[in-house]
Amino acid sequence: MNFDYSDDQKFLKKEARKFLEARCPITSTRSVLDNDSKAFDHKLWREVAEMGWTGAAIPEKWGGTGLGHVELCALAEELGRVIAPIPFASTVYVFAEAILAFGSDAQREALLPGIASGDVIGCLATSEREGVILPEEMSARVVTGKLSGVKIPVTDGDIATYAIVAAQDEAGPGLFVVDMIDEGVVRETIKTLDPTRSAARVEFKDVPCERLGAAGEGAALLSNIFDRAAVLFAFEQVGGADRCLEDATSYAMERYAFGRVIGSYQAIKHKLADIYVQNELARSSAYYGAWALSTDAVELPEAASAARIAGTHAYDFAAKENLHTHGGMGFTWEVDCHLHLRRARQLGLALGGLPHWRERLVRSLERYSTL
Amino acid sequence: MNFDYSDDQKFLKKEARKFLEARCPITSTRSVLDNDSKAFDHKLWREVAEMGWTGAAIPEKWGGTGLGHVELCALAEELGRVIAPIPFASTVYVFAEAILAFGSDAQREALLPGIASGDVIGCLATSEREGVILPEEMSARVVTGKLSGVKIPVTDGDIATYAIVAAQDEAGPGLFVVDMIDEGVVRETIKTLDPTRSAARVEFKDVPCERLGAAGEGAALLSNIFDRAAVLFAFEQVGGADRCLEDATSYAMERYAFGRVIGSYQAIKHKLADIYVQNELARSSAYYGAWALSTDAVELPEAASAARIAGTHAYDFAAKENLHTHGGMGFTWEVDCHLHLRRARQLGLALGGLPHWRERLVRSLERYSTL
Amino acid sequence: MDFKDSPEEAEYRARVRSWLKTNTPTSRINRTIGDEDSQSIAAAKAWQAKKADAGYACTTWPKEWGGAGGTPTESIIFEEEEERLGLGNMATVFTMGLGMCVPTIMAAGNEADKKRFVVPAMRGEEIWCQLFSEPSAGSDVAASRTRAVEADDGSGDWIINGQKVWTSCAHYSDLGLLLVRTDPGVPKHKGLTMFWIDMKSSGIDVRPIHQAAGSSDFNEVFFTDVRVKDSQRVGEIGRGWNVALVTLMNERLSVGGGFGPNWPELMELASRLPGVEGKGSVLQDGGFREKLANWYVAAEGLKLTRLRSQTALSRGQTPGSEASIGKVVSARQTQVLATEALDRLDQYGIVANDDATSIIGGFQQGFFWGAAMRIAGGTDEILKNIIAERVLGLPPEIRLDRDVAFKDISRKI
Amino acid sequence: MDFKDSPEEAEYRARVRSWLKTNTPTSRINRTIGDEDSQSIAAAKAWQAKKADAGYACTTWPKEWGGAGGTPTESIIFEEEEERLGLGNMATVFTMGLGMCVPTIMAAGNEADKKRFVVPAMRGEEIWCQLFSEPSAGSDVAASRTRAVEADDGSGDWIINGQKVWTSCAHYSDLGLLLVRTDPGVPKHKGLTMFWIDMKSSGIDVRPIHQAAGSSDFNEVFFTDVRVKDSQRVGEIGRGWNVALVTLMNERLSVGGGFGPNWPELMELASRLPGVEGKGSVLQDGGFREKLANWYVAAEGLKLTRLRSQTALSRGQTPGSEASIGKVVSARQTQVLATEALDRLDQYGIVANDDATSIIGGFQQGFFWGAAMRIAGGTDEILKNIIAERVLGLPPEIRLDRDVAFKDISRKI
């Protein structure tokens, strides 16, 4: 039993923090925020790939560094702290993980080296409309190897070179790998609540595609892909939430009201203590998720759900109260509080909202119960 | 439009407070708390009846004072403040209201004067087991005018002279008036979380009974009876919650920690402010309920549900945080905090728990919505 | 207790309805306060003048000041009827003036000022803004640093330098109520003085603030050697804090009931979204229903609490206590409802809907503006302190700055 | 990160299991701490001795003190296995001694005391209680007033008068760790001294406190001219507060994870209660499911957080930060879960179930004890202050009593 990063992992994390502090200052995120035509920070993406981060969980034989999933979690935490404006989550936590877990050897060979090198940007397209959508309700269809349908929103759908698309064919719900460079792919960048990340409405018109995993298994595959991604998202959430706590705390030590720093008022002290408590609980759940992910444990479904619920709660709460602690300044565009508020929502919705995850969790608990 | 007590009602309320401060000190409540064989304060019950309170909403022709429902609400608020150890709620808010609303003239004439004089103690018997029970699920049966079945818990069931019992007959769910002095009534006093109020398991063995209201209408009648009672309960809850706030505030002004009164710490100040906010919201909802009750408004169902939900929230919260504010002393038997904690639960459960009331409320809202 | 109109009230309501029917303005405001274009402002001014002519502007003000000498209940009835027709935001550009600044002039200004300002404000001819907050004086308004020094030319004029912030409507206001420091050598509450100021004065620079929600509804106002006459002073020199308290008390009374869509809109949205795991609608989900019930109870409780305040007002009592509750509850509820709406939209919740009048767009705006509401006009913490201290009588915070000369107080921006 | 046993750990666990299988005590404790009868205490003592012989009592203590010199992980494994067999409460009467008092003796006592007390406590032969809290010194332990004055007979003995409160186990304890004021003429933290005391000493009167929940698990302890030798002093005169801090730090580390039934029991209860409006079970109601998910997440988060602390311990780091979280979250959750259980029982929830080992009885106890847990061992407010100040580095509360002689501090009971 050991519920912490190893010394090597801590070293990696420390180096990652140093790197991101130098290469991903908030001006990097703001350059994407304030520029509608800039979908992500290309330079940072390149550098991150060169550091081997995009291939951290990809075995060396497919071009990765083979560090492992816990190491990837450590990197995710650091990327979350700095609100990194790159398609890392879509490409690494979702697309690469899906290919790793369910791709054929041919698919792995074709796609994983590109992810490790940073040439491939991947995305996952499932949503088609407002509200939760089940695989068997999706209208996207695959007929004789050609995909048709509309997906919205697709995070990084406007910049992805490959996509995994949930659609139905004669066998039922399935997942399909699509080369996004096909002319049948019509993408339209859409505005979201988090302009530091890119998203699109994507229409597929008879686009050639290749099945991922077994026929008719789309729902089960998707569920596992969401679980795996949820753990990695949770680390980004914990990183972001911790950063909010640090920012709020240091502002509370600087800002004076009524002749005292506001951090000396008990209402602020206890608010920040509440954030700390939520963050530490979320961190613990994320660690457990990391273990389940890295060991392919049977506990992954509930570990992932718990990590996601705790992570989403923590980041949402920390982002809101960080802004509140900053007072009027916190509500200005120039102060960074709203960037966390936006990213917290982006991370909290990109894999589906909490109602859906809570239900998933309770179903897992029911499975185990002897009732 | 006028959202407050009238001057006359305020005067009545002030007099009631004076009376109860003199005649219902906390020692009265404690004498019932600490004495298993004492079901209620008989002397106080007598005095309250002599003051005309039990007949406040009963027209003069049936022996009441005919003051009205808003006046009864004002009295309820004062009774709630002092955690009165008498069967007022069962007899007046529930039993008398039911007879007033649905009794035949013969039933009114037979029962209401006794309530007004304090000779009749009434109760309502619906629950049969753990959890919400619908009228059509009840196993109590009426066959050829004789009632059989078991009800538990029945508040004041051990001391009541009359009961209204929910049971089914050939027409479906119905309500039946029972003279509790019948030999077929077997009552067993039971312990509850609030020993300042009495309760029983009551078994009916072929007990003669008389229908209340129309045949097969039990569910609708019960629903209305619960709504009417909920408003009056809400005033007791508001009264109790206000008292908790006062007690907590004055203790916070007396108790020193770290060289200051604890009421000077922001965590305590804000906690007490939170109680104040909840209490005022509950008071407003109770007022609206009083208006709906006193005018037989079509808005009664949602007004009653809202009053009950807000009242239960407020009293539960105020009772918990009052105890907490008192620290270790608050957890002793000698300090009165736990009496409010217990009464809050008693009032919060006697008409059924909040999950049930929330569902009732949302159904009312759905009725009005144009969806 | 009567939650229905009395016969007189019903008659008044009927009269209002019939008047509104024949006089409804054709041009409306579809933008948030501070973000209105000139056309919207013209429409608002025209509507206010029309109401004034008919006795529906400042209904409760005495007739000598152009009011109708009506009851608070009449005022509520008119507002309810305006709201029913979607005219609720037609008067928001006048909120600062009629709700706070002009009442302050009426309470603390001289006769000439009252004559000069009250009626034009009431008729919508002049728009006011309130210049109190500063970068280093938010919750702590009395920490204002904007300086007024007497001109050295013997004119008795004052020269003002400094910066105000969070000034809604400043960019189209005609007049402002300005709190400045005239003596930094005395404790902070004692060195302040209040002035009214012509917003077109030379040396005033109004710059919009780009806000977290994306829009720019507030302003920074910079003062560089702005000259005002001593006759523009409202109240005595050094008594500015007492004057400001009148304004702030009025501000809290006029703080409204929540931002944007509320439980009915969320209920409507829920009825058309698929439920958890695709079964039925969200409205059929017990998790949603339970919260909906609680939101309804809180929202109705707030509405009724405001009506109780009005009853107190109409009886000549000072409400005050209930008035502090509104924003504490509604601002947080705005955040909570918006978060729930987004959560229930699932992945689609992140898709920006720019139409603030749509349900989804409204909740997305509410997601940001709930945060703003928890700060503006007194943070959650300030309001709870007010309740604890003024209503419950608990001790004030320990103050280290009260008896110190303002210039000697330790502080940072 | 590894949430499974390493090979060595698995081997240790197997050894523990096999030992427990052959040695499980036949007599158990079925009552809450402080409420045990003499038979329960005898059973607890016998079990502790048996564990000590086998190296399972105080696993991590050095062998010279009778420990097994084991790792924190081994200690956790043993506790987990004990818990699995329902033996979790067999050691609670020793919690004060082994978790707080004896570690304080080990840190601050003299060699003779260590020799005298450590091993008997470890073997369960002597039970300790902690005598810190007083009626006017709850959260503010350093405000203790119980006085010790030097005897005027030149013996060097101390004469103690005063009252302690909330002392669990005092009525059957052999020894106590006692914080007293030896000098009221200096600021409050500086005039305290620590002693150990024989609870059978003449002049000690232990009276049970009738608690809000009905039972009497704690005591008041009155001291009337109780004489102790100077050799019973733990640490220097006037340094009692520093000694107490050692105890309090250990207290927070050993504060456990919630009271009574938790989400699994509520889930079980829900599965057999009819749902809202009679449809299905409560467990099928979305409103319940949503909360169940959140409770699971919080409870598991707490459990995992405790394990993280243990990892830090086993690496020789001081945990501390995470340790403060446990009670803040679990005490409140105990209240919330209990309230939900009662609500879901509907009218029946009020019917008292005296069997605290049943689900319903457990939640009814939790309804009261949740309130107690939010107070005992540091109130919610104290713990949040600790997090804010010690973990986040925020300023301490403004203290008006720090530099004042204790006797001059304004205070009431």
PDB file of C-alpha atoms in Angstrom, chain B residues 1-7 9-10 70 235 245 249 252-253 260-261 263-266 268-270 272-274 276-281 283-291 294-295 299 302-303 305-306 309-310 313 355 357-359 361-363 365-366 369 371, chain C residues 1-6 9 13 73 76-77 80 263 267-268 271 283-284 286 289-294 296-298 300-302 304-308 310-311 315 317 321-322 324-325 328-329 380-385 387-389 391-398:
ATOM      1  CA  MET B   1     -52.351  43.350  -0.041  1.00  0.00           C
ATOM      2  CA  ASN B   2     -51.059  43.102   3.474  1.00  0.00           C
ATOM      3  CA  PHE B   3     -48.385  40.637   4.483  1.00  0.00           C
ATOM      4  CA  ASP B   4     -48.331  40.827   8.225  1.00  0.00           C
ATOM      5  CA  TYR B   5     -50.472  40.194  11.257  1.00  0.00           C
ATOM      6  CA  SER B   6     -53.062  42.892  11.937  1.00  0.00           C
ATOM      7  CA  ASP B   7     -52.720  44.994  15.066  1.00  0.00           C
ATOM      8  CA  GLN B   9     -53.537  39.724  15.894  1.00  0.00           C
ATOM      9  CA  LYS B  10     -50.296  41.195  17.153  1.00  0.00           C
ATOM     10  CA  VAL B  70     -54.686  33.603  11.157  1.00  0.00           C
ATOM     11  CA  PHE B 235     -46.025  28.383  12.483  1.00  0.00           C
ATOM     12  CA  LEU B 245     -31.933  31.905  17.108  1.00  0.00           C
ATOM     13  CA  THR B 249     -27.536  34.723  19.947  1.00  0.00           C
ATOM     14  CA  ALA B 252     -22.960  33.850  21.843  1.00  0.00           C
ATOM     15  CA  MET B 253     -23.002  37.206  23.613  1.00  0.00           C
ATOM     16  CA  ARG B 260     -13.765  37.542  23.389  1.00  0.00           C
ATOM     17  CA  VAL B 261     -17.439  36.644  23.343  1.00  0.00           C
ATOM     18  CA  GLY B 263     -20.528  36.153  19.035  1.00  0.00           C
ATOM     19  CA  SER B 264     -17.708  38.421  17.923  1.00  0.00           C
ATOM     20  CA  TYR B 265     -16.225  35.696  15.704  1.00  0.00           C
ATOM     21  CA  GLN B 266     -17.323  35.942  12.101  1.00  0.00           C
ATOM     22  CA  ILE B 268     -20.570  32.511  14.582  1.00  0.00           C
ATOM     23  CA  LYS B 269     -21.930  35.814  13.294  1.00  0.00           C
ATOM     24  CA  HIS B 270     -22.467  34.408   9.830  1.00  0.00           C
ATOM     25  CA  LEU B 272     -26.495  33.143  13.123  1.00  0.00           C
ATOM     26  CA  ALA B 273     -27.161  35.349  10.095  1.00  0.00           C
ATOM     27  CA  ASP B 274     -27.785  32.191   8.067  1.00  0.00           C
ATOM     28  CA  TYR B 276     -31.988  34.447  10.507  1.00  0.00           C
ATOM     29  CA  VAL B 277     -32.263  34.228   6.731  1.00  0.00           C
ATOM     30  CA  GLN B 278     -33.799  30.752   6.831  1.00  0.00           C
ATOM     31  CA  ASN B 279     -36.222  31.787   9.560  1.00  0.00           C
ATOM     32  CA  GLU B 280     -37.411  34.873   7.700  1.00  0.00           C
ATOM     33  CA  LEU B 281     -37.940  32.917   4.496  1.00  0.00           C
ATOM     34  CA  ARG B 283     -41.926  33.028   8.115  1.00  0.00           C
ATOM     35  CA  SER B 284     -42.858  34.509   4.750  1.00  0.00           C
ATOM     36  CA  SER B 285     -43.920  31.127   3.409  1.00  0.00           C
ATOM     37  CA  ALA B 286     -45.916  30.478   6.572  1.00  0.00           C
ATOM     38  CA  TYR B 287     -47.730  33.810   6.184  1.00  0.00           C
ATOM     39  CA  TYR B 288     -48.690  32.916   2.654  1.00  0.00           C
ATOM     40  CA  GLY B 289     -49.906  29.564   3.909  1.00  0.00           C
ATOM     41  CA  ALA B 290     -51.963  31.299   6.590  1.00  0.00           C
ATOM     42  CA  TRP B 291     -53.612  33.412   3.948  1.00  0.00           C
ATOM     43  CA  SER B 294     -57.855  31.272   6.059  1.00  0.00           C
ATOM     44  CA  THR B 295     -59.356  32.039   2.646  1.00  0.00           C
ATOM     45  CA  GLU B 299     -53.234  27.953  -3.941  1.00  0.00           C
ATOM     46  CA  GLU B 302     -48.397  24.633  -3.015  1.00  0.00           C
ATOM     47  CA  ALA B 303     -48.606  27.230  -0.245  1.00  0.00           C
ATOM     48  CA  SER B 305     -46.027  22.431   0.827  1.00  0.00           C
ATOM     49  CA  ALA B 306     -43.766  25.464   0.658  1.00  0.00           C
ATOM     50  CA  ILE B 309     -40.580  22.592   3.509  1.00  0.00           C
ATOM     51  CA  ALA B 310     -39.327  26.014   4.573  1.00  0.00           C
ATOM     52  CA  HIS B 313     -35.644  23.329   6.992  1.00  0.00           C
ATOM     53  CA  PRO B 355     -39.177  13.842   0.357  1.00  0.00           C
ATOM     54  CA  TRP B 357     -43.716  17.000   0.554  1.00  0.00           C
ATOM     55  CA  ARG B 358     -41.263  17.981  -2.127  1.00  0.00           C
ATOM     56  CA  GLU B 359     -42.910  15.539  -4.494  1.00  0.00           C
ATOM     57  CA  LEU B 361     -45.098  20.417  -4.328  1.00  0.00           C
ATOM     58  CA  VAL B 362     -43.605  19.574  -7.700  1.00  0.00           C
ATOM     59  CA  ARG B 363     -46.841  17.859  -8.688  1.00  0.00           C
ATOM     60  CA  LEU B 365     -46.289  23.038  -9.973  1.00  0.00           C
ATOM     61  CA  GLU B 366     -46.734  20.602 -12.855  1.00  0.00           C
ATOM     62  CA  SER B 369     -47.420  24.604 -15.845  1.00  0.00           C
ATOM     63  CA  LEU B 371     -46.027  22.100 -20.456  1.00  0.00           C
TER      64      LEU B 371
ATOM     65  CA  MET C   1     -52.851  38.760   6.074  1.00  0.00           C
ATOM     66  CA  ASP C   2     -54.145  39.280   2.626  1.00  0.00           C
ATOM     67  CA  PHE C   3     -52.299  38.278  -0.483  1.00  0.00           C
ATOM     68  CA  LYS C   4     -54.990  39.523  -2.823  1.00  0.00           C
ATOM     69  CA  ASP C   5     -55.847  43.098  -3.813  1.00  0.00           C
ATOM     70  CA  SER C   6     -58.271  45.028  -1.681  1.00  0.00           C
ATOM     71  CA  GLU C   9     -56.086  48.046  -4.996  1.00  0.00           C
ATOM     72  CA  ARG C  13     -54.637  47.715 -10.882  1.00  0.00           C
ATOM     73  CA  THR C  73     -48.741  49.031  -2.644  1.00  0.00           C
ATOM     74  CA  ILE C  76     -45.786  47.511  -6.367  1.00  0.00           C
ATOM     75  CA  ILE C  77     -48.923  47.038  -8.426  1.00  0.00           C
ATOM     76  CA  GLU C  80     -46.016  44.012 -11.287  1.00  0.00           C
ATOM     77  CA  TRP C 263     -37.021  27.941 -11.434  1.00  0.00           C
ATOM     78  CA  MET C 267     -38.499  23.532 -15.052  1.00  0.00           C
ATOM     79  CA  GLU C 268     -39.361  24.234 -18.669  1.00  0.00           C
ATOM     80  CA  SER C 271     -39.241  19.080 -19.343  1.00  0.00           C
ATOM     81  CA  LEU C 283     -38.265  16.851 -14.978  1.00  0.00           C
ATOM     82  CA  GLN C 284     -39.228  13.271 -14.156  1.00  0.00           C
ATOM     83  CA  GLY C 286     -36.263  12.587  -8.619  1.00  0.00           C
ATOM     84  CA  ARG C 289     -37.541  17.311  -8.603  1.00  0.00           C
ATOM     85  CA  GLU C 290     -36.137  17.484  -5.111  1.00  0.00           C
ATOM     86  CA  LYS C 291     -33.969  20.455  -5.971  1.00  0.00           C
ATOM     87  CA  LEU C 292     -36.749  22.119  -7.950  1.00  0.00           C
ATOM     88  CA  ALA C 293     -38.954  21.997  -4.852  1.00  0.00           C
ATOM     89  CA  ASN C 294     -36.239  23.629  -2.753  1.00  0.00           C
ATOM     90  CA  TYR C 296     -39.283  27.111  -5.602  1.00  0.00           C
ATOM     91  CA  VAL C 297     -39.522  27.415  -1.841  1.00  0.00           C
ATOM     92  CA  ALA C 298     -36.512  29.749  -1.681  1.00  0.00           C
ATOM     93  CA  GLU C 300     -41.191  32.230  -3.383  1.00  0.00           C
ATOM     94  CA  GLY C 301     -39.913  32.858   0.137  1.00  0.00           C
ATOM     95  CA  LEU C 302     -37.799  35.717  -1.173  1.00  0.00           C
ATOM     96  CA  LEU C 304     -42.946  37.042  -0.151  1.00  0.00           C
ATOM     97  CA  THR C 305     -40.243  38.474   2.085  1.00  0.00           C
ATOM     98  CA  ARG C 306     -39.956  41.477  -0.220  1.00  0.00           C
ATOM     99  CA  LEU C 307     -43.699  41.924  -0.001  1.00  0.00           C
ATOM    100  CA  ARG C 308     -43.458  41.835   3.773  1.00  0.00           C
ATOM    101  CA  GLN C 310     -43.310  46.626   1.504  1.00  0.00           C
ATOM    102  CA  THR C 311     -46.048  46.055   4.049  1.00  0.00           C
ATOM    103  CA  ARG C 315     -47.201  51.090   7.601  1.00  0.00           C
ATOM    104  CA  GLN C 317     -42.063  51.168   9.606  1.00  0.00           C
ATOM    105  CA  SER C 321     -33.945  43.700   8.366  1.00  0.00           C
ATOM    106  CA  GLU C 322     -35.705  41.698   5.679  1.00  0.00           C
ATOM    107  CA  SER C 324     -30.634  42.353   3.598  1.00  0.00           C
ATOM    108  CA  ILE C 325     -31.801  38.826   2.920  1.00  0.00           C
ATOM    109  CA  VAL C 328     -27.581  36.810  -0.041  1.00  0.00           C
ATOM    110  CA  VAL C 329     -30.028  34.160  -1.159  1.00  0.00           C
ATOM    111  CA  ASP C 380     -22.128  37.980   0.884  1.00  0.00           C
ATOM    112  CA  GLU C 381     -19.790  38.528   3.817  1.00  0.00           C
ATOM    113  CA  ILE C 382     -20.657  42.208   4.249  1.00  0.00           C
ATOM    114  CA  LEU C 383     -24.385  41.485   4.120  1.00  0.00           C
ATOM    115  CA  LYS C 384     -24.120  38.703   6.683  1.00  0.00           C
ATOM    116  CA  ASN C 385     -22.147  41.015   8.933  1.00  0.00           C
ATOM    117  CA  ILE C 387     -27.548  41.039   9.531  1.00  0.00           C
ATOM    118  CA  ALA C 388     -25.465  39.796  12.455  1.00  0.00           C
ATOM    119  CA  GLU C 389     -24.632  43.242  13.755  1.00  0.00           C
ATOM    120  CA  VAL C 391     -30.433  42.800  13.219  1.00  0.00           C
ATOM    121  CA  LEU C 392     -29.084  40.370  15.802  1.00  0.00           C
ATOM    122  CA  GLY C 393     -27.004  42.861  17.749  1.00  0.00           C
ATOM    123  CA  LEU C 394     -23.768  40.873  17.638  1.00  0.00           C
ATOM    124  CA  PRO C 395     -20.470  42.736  18.134  1.00  0.00           C
ATOM    125  CA  PRO C 396     -18.857  44.569  15.235  1.00  0.00           C
ATOM    126  CA  GLU C 397     -15.621  43.309  13.751  1.00  0.00           C
ATOM    127  CA  ILE C 398     -12.504  44.331  15.609  1.00  0.00           C
TER     128      ILE C 398
END
